[in-house]
Tab-separated table of C-alpha atoms and ligand atoms in Angstrom:
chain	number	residue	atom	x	y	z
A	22	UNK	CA	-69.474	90.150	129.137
A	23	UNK	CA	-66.198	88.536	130.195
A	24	UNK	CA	-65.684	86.376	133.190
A	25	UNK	CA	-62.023	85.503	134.298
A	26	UNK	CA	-61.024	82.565	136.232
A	27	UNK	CA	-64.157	80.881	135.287
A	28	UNK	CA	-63.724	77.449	137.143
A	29	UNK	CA	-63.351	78.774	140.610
A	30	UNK	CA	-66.460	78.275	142.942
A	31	UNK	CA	-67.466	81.980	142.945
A	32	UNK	CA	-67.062	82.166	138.799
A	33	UNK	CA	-69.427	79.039	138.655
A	34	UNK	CA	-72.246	81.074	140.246
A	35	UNK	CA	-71.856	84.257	137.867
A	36	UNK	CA	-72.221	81.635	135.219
A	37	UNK	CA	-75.095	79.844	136.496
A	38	UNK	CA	-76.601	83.803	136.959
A	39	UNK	CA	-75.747	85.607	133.629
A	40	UNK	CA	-76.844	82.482	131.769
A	41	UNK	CA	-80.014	82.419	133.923
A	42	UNK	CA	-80.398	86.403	133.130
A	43	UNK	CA	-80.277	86.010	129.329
A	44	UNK	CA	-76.779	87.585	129.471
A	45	UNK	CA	-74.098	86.298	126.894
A	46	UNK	CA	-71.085	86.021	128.633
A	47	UNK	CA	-67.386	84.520	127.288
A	48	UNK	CA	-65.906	82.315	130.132
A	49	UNK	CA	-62.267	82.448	130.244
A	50	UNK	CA	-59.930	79.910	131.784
A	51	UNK	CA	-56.436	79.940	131.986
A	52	UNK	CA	-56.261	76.955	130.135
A	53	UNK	CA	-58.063	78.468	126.985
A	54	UNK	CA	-55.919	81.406	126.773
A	55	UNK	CA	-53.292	83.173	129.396
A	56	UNK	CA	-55.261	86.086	130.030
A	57	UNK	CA	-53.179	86.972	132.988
A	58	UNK	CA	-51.002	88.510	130.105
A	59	UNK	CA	-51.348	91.772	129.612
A	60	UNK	CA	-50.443	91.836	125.539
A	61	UNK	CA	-53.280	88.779	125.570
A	62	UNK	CA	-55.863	90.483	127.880
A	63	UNK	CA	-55.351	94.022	125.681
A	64	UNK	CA	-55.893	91.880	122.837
A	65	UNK	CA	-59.027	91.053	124.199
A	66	UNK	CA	-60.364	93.480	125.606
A	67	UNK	CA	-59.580	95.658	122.454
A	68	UNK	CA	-60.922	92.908	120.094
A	69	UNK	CA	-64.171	92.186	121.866
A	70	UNK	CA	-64.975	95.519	123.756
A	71	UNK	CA	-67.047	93.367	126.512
A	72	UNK	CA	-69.496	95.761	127.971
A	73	UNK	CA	-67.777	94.362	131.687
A	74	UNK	CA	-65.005	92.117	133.033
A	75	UNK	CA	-65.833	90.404	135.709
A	76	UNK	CA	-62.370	89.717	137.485
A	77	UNK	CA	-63.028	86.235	139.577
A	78	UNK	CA	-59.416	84.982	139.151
A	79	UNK	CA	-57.287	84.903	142.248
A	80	UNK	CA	-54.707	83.051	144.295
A	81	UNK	CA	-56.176	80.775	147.026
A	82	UNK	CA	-53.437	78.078	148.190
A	83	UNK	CA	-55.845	74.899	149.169
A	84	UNK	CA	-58.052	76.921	149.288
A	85	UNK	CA	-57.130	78.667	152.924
A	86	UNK	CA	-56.133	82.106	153.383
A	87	UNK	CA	-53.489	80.769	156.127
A	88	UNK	CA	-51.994	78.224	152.974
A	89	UNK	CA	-51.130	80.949	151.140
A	90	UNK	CA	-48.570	82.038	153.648
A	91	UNK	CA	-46.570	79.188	152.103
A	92	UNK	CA	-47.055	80.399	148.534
A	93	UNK	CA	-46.517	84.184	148.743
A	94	UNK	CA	-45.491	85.021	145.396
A	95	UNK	CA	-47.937	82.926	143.694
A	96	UNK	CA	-50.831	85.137	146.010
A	97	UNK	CA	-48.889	88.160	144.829
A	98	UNK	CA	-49.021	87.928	141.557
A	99	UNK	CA	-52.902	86.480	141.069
A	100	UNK	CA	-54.044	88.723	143.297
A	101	UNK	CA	-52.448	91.891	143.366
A	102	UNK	CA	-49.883	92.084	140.463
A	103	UNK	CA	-52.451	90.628	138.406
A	104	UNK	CA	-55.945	92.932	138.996
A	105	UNK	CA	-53.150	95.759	138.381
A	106	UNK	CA	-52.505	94.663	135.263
A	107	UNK	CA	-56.251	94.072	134.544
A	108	UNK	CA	-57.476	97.697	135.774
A	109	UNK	CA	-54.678	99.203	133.370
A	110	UNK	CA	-55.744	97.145	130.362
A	111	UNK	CA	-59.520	97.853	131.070
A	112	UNK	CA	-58.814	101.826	131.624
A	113	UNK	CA	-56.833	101.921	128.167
A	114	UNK	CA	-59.605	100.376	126.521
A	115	UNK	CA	-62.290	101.791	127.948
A	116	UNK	CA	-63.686	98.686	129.590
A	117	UNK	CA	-65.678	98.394	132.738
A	118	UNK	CA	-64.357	96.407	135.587
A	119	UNK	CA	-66.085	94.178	138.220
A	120	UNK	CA	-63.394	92.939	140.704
A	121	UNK	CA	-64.368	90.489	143.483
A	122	UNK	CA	-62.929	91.151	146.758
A	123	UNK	CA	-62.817	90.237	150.368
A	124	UNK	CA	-64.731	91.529	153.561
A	125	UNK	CA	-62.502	89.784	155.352
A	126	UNK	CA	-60.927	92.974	156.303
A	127	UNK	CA	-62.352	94.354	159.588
A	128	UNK	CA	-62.629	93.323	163.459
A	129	UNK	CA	-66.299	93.770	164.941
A	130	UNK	CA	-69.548	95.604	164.469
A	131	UNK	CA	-68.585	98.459	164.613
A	132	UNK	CA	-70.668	99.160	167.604
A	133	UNK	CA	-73.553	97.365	166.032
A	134	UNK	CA	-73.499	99.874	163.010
A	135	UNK	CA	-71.151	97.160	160.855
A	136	UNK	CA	-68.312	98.524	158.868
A	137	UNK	CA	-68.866	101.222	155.568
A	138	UNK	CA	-66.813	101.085	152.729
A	139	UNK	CA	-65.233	104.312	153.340
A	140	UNK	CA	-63.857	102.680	156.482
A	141	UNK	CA	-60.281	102.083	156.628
A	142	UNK	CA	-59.475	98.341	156.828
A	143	UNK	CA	-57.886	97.124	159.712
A	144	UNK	CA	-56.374	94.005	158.702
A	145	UNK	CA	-53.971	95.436	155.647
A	146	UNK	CA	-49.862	95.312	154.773
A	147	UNK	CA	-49.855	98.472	157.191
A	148	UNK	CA	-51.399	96.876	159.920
A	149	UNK	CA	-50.689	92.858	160.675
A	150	UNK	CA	-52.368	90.671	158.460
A	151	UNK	CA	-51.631	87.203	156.289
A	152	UNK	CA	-50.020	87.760	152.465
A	153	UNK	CA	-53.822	86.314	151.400
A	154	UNK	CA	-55.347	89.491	152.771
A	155	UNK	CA	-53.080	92.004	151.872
A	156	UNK	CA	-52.818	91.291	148.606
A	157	UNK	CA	-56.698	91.958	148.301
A	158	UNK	CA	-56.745	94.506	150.558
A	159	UNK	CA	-53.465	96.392	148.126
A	160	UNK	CA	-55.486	95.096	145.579
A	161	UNK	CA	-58.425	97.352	145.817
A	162	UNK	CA	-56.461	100.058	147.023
A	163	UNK	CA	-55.453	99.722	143.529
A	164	UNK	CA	-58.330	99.219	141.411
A	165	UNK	CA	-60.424	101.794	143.279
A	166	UNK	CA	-58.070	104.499	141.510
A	167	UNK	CA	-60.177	103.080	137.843
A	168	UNK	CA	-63.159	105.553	137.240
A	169	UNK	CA	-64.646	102.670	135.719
A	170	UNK	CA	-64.491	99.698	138.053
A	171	UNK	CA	-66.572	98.092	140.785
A	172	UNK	CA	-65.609	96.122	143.760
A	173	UNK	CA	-67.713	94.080	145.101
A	174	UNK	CA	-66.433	92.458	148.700
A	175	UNK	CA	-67.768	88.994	149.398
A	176	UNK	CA	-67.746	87.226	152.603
A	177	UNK	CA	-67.834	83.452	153.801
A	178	UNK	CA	-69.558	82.270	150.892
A	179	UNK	CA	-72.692	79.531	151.352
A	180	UNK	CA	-75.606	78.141	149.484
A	181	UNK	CA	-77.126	75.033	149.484
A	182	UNK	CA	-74.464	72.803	147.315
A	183	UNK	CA	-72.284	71.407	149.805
A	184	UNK	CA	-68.713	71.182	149.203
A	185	UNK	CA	-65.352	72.079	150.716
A	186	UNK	CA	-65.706	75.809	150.021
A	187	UNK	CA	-69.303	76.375	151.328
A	188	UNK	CA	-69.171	77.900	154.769
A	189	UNK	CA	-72.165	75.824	155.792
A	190	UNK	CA	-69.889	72.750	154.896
A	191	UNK	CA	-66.751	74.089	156.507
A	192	UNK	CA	-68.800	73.959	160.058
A	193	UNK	CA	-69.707	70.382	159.634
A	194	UNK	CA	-66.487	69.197	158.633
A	195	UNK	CA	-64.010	71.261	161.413
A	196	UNK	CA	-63.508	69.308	164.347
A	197	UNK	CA	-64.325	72.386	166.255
A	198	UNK	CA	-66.345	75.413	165.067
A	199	UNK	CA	-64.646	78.634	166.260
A	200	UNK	CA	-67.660	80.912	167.881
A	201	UNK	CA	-67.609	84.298	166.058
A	202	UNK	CA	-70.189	86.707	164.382
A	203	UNK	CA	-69.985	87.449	161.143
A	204	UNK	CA	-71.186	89.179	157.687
A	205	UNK	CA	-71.421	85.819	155.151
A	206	UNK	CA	-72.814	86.064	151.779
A	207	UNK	CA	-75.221	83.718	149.708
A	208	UNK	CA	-73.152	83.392	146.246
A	209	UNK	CA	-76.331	83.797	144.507
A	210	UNK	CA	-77.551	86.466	146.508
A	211	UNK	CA	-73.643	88.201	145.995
A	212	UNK	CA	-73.551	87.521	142.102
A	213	UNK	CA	-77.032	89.162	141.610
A	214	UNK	CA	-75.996	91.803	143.793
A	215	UNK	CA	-73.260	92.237	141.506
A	216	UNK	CA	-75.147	92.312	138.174
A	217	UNK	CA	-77.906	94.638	139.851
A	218	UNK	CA	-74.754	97.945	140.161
A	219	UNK	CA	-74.370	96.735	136.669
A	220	UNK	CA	-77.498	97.072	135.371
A	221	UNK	CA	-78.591	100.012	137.285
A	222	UNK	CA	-75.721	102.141	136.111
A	223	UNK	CA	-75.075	102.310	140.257
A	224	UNK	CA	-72.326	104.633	141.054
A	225	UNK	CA	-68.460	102.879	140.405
A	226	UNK	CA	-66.707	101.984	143.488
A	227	UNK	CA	-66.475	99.560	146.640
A	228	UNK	CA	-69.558	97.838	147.791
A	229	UNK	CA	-70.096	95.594	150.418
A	230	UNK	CA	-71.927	92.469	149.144
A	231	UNK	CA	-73.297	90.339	152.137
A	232	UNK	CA	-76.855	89.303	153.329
A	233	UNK	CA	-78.184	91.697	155.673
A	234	UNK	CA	-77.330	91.315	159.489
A	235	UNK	CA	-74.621	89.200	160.385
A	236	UNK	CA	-74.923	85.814	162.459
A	237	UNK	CA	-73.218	83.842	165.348
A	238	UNK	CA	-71.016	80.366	164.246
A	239	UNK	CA	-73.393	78.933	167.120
A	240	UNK	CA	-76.478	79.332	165.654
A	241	UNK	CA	-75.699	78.892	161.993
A	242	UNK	CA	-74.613	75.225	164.056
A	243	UNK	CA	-77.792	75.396	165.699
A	244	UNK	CA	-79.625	75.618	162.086
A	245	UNK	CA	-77.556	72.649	160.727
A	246	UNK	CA	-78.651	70.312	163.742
A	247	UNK	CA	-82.083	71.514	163.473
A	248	UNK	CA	-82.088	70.843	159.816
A	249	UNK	CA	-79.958	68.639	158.399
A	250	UNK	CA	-79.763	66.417	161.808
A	251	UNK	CA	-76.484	65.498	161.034
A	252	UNK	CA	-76.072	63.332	164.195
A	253	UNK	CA	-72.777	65.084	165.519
A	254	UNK	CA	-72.678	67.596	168.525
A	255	UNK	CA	-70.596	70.400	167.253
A	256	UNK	CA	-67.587	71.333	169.549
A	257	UNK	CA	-66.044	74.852	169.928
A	258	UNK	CA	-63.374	76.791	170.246
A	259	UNK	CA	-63.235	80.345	171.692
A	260	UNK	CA	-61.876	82.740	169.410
A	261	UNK	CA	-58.695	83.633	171.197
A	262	UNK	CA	-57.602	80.214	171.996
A	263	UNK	CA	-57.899	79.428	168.346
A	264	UNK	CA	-56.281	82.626	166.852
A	265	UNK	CA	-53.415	81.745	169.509
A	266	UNK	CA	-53.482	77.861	168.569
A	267	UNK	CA	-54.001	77.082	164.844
A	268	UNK	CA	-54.547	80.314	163.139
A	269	UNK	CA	-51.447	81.329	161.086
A	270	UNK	CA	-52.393	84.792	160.658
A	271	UNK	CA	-55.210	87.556	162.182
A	272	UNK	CA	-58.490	86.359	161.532
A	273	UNK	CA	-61.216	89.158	160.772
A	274	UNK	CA	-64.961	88.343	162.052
A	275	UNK	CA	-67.282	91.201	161.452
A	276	UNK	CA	-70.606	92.706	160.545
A	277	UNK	CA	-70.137	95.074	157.324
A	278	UNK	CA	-72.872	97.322	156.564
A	279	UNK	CA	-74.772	96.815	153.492
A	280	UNK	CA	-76.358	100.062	153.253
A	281	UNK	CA	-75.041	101.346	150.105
A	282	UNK	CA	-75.851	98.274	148.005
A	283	UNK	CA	-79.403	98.212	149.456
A	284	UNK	CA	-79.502	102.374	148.466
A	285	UNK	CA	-78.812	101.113	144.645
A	286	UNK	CA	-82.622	99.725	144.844
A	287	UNK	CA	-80.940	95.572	145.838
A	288	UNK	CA	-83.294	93.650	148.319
A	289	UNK	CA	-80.625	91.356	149.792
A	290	UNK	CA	-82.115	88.616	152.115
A	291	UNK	CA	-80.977	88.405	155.665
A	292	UNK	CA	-78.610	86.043	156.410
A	293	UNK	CA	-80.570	84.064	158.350
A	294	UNK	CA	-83.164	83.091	156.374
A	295	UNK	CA	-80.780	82.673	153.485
A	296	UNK	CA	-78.660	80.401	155.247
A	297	UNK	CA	-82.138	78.718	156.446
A	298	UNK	CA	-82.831	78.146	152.586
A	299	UNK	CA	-79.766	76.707	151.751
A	300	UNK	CA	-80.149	73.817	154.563
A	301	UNK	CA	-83.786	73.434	153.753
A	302	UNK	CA	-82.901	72.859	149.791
A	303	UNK	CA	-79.240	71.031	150.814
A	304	UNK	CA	-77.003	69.389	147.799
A	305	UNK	CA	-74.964	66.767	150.170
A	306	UNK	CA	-72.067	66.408	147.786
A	307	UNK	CA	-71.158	62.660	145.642
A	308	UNK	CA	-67.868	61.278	146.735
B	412	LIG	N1	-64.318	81.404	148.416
B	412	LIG	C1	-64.152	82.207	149.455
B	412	LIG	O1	-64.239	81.775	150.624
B	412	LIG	C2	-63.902	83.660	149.248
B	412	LIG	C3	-64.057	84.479	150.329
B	412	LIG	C4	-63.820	85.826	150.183
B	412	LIG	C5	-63.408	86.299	148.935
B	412	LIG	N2	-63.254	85.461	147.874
B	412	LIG	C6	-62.824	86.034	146.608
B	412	LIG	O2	-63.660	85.583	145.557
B	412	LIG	C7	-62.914	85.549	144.337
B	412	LIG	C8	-63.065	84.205	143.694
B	412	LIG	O3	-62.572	83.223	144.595
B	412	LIG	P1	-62.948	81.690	144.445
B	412	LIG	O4	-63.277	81.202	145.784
B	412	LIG	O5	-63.890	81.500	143.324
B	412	LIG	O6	-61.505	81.120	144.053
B	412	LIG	P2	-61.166	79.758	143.301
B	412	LIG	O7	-62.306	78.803	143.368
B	412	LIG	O8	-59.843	79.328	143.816
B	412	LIG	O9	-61.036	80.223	141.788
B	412	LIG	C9	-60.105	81.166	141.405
B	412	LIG	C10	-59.827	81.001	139.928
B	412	LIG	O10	-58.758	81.892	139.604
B	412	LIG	C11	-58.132	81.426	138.422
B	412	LIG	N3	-56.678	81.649	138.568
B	412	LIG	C12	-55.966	82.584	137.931
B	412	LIG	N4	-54.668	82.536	138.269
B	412	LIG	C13	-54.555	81.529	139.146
B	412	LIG	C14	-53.452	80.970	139.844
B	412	LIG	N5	-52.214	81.438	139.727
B	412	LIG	N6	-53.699	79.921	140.648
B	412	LIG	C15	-54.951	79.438	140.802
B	412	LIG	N7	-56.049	79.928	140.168
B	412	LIG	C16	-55.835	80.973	139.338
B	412	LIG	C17	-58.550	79.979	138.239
B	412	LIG	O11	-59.489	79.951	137.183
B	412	LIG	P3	-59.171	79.397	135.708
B	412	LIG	O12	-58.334	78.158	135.905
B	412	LIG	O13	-60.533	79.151	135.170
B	412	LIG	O14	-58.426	80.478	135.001
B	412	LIG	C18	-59.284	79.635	139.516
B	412	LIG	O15	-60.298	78.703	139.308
B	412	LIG	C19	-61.482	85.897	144.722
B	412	LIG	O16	-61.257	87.251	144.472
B	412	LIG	C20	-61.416	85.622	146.209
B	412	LIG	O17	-60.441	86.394	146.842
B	412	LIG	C21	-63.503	84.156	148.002
């Protein structure tokens, strides 16, 4: 197996996982080899015939969405021009591709149902949305034309290691917490998920990868102060004063339905208790 990008956050927990599984798998940074090239990626791909790429390389300015908007061709090109180039190399060798994506594409429940991947996303370059989330959202439009690829859409990541890309983190650091309810995904629970359509031969295509349910800023707050007792009353915004105030571009909170991934045969924990776990077994991070 071959996993790009393989210092980013999410990358670091497909390592942790395939090493955990017993699965070899060659990590590839930019700074061992350019493999946003397509003569090196063919080269490669060709060379090694991996039996999957994972694709966890992309484009996130400072690691905000709204940053990007400062650094559009940069976001371009690592996350649209980029998977583009990696679907064609993997379809002309034969290679099958596991892209990560966003679920940040949506508004709502969808009257309580959540959204399906064969819903059309509402935040896209035809609609109003940021450069960040077109890009991914072009992106899959993209990809999804590769017989051979998955995409698996993660949301909010969290788990117990705290640091500056953990949603759990992100609520203790803001000032003020914007209330919303949303899908949010464990990355252990969403790299296992991943591996599991692997492994299972599950059909190709777009998969939502969250924990089941979806859950309220508020009480994930409530969970931290029962917790961790971190000895600060969170503050709040409503949704509309912030998306009028600070927010550079839309912001999507939704539930996305997981019931395709859980039809492949994956028991994914509810989002509750998972984010319940992850303050119960909490990493505070060394400064
Ligand atoms: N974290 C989130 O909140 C979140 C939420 C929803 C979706 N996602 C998706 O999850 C995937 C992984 O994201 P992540 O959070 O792991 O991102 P990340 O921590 O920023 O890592 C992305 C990796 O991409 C590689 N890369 C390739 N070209 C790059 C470029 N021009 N500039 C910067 N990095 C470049 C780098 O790895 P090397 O240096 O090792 O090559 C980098 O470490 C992405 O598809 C992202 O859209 C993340």
């Amino acid at each position: 197996m071959i996993l790009l990008g393989a210092k980013g956050y999410i990358a670091q927990a497909f390592s942790r996982e395939l090493k955990a599984q017993g699965l070899g798998v060659m990590e590839l940074s930019r700074d061992i080899v350019d493999y946003t090239q397509f003569k090196n990626l063919f080269w490669i791909l060709s060379s090694l015939k991996p039996e999957l790429v994972i694709n966890c390389a992309a484009f996130i300015h400072k690691g905000l969405a709204d940053a990007c908007e400062d650094r559009k061709s940069d976001t371009l090109r690592t996350n649209l021009v980029f998977p583009s180039v990696l679907s064609n190399a993997c379809e002309e060798t034969g290679t099958k591709l596991l892209h990560v994506s966003t679920g940040c594409l949506y508004f709502g429940d969808n009257g309580g149902k959540g959204w399906t991947e064969k819903d059309t996303p509402q935040l896209s370059f035809n609609t109003h949305c940021g450069v960040y989330v077109g890009s991914k959202e072009l992106a899959e439009q993209i990809v999804s034309k590769n017989p051979m690829s998955y995409i698996c859409r993660i949301r909010l990541p969290f788990d117990e290691f705290d640091c500056h890309r953990n949603y759990i983190s992100k609520l203790m650091r803001y000032e003020k917490v914007v209330r919303a309810t949303n899908s949010l995904s464990r990355r252990s629970d969403f790299v296992k998920a991943c591996l599991h359509l692997w492994r299972v031969r599950a059909p190709f295509g777009i998969y939502n990868a969250t924990n089941k349910d979806q859950i309220s800023s508020r009480r994930v707050c409530e969970l931290i102060t029962h917790v961790l007792k971190p000895g600060k009353e969170f503050q709040f915004w409503n949704d509309e004063e912030f998306q009028n105030t600070v927010a550079r571009t839309p912001k999507s909170n939704c539930k996305l339905s997981v019931e395709k991934l859980l039809a492949t045969g994956f028991n994914m924990p509810p989002v509750e208790d998972a984010i319940f776990e992850s303050l119960k077994h909490w990493v505070p991070e060394k400064h």
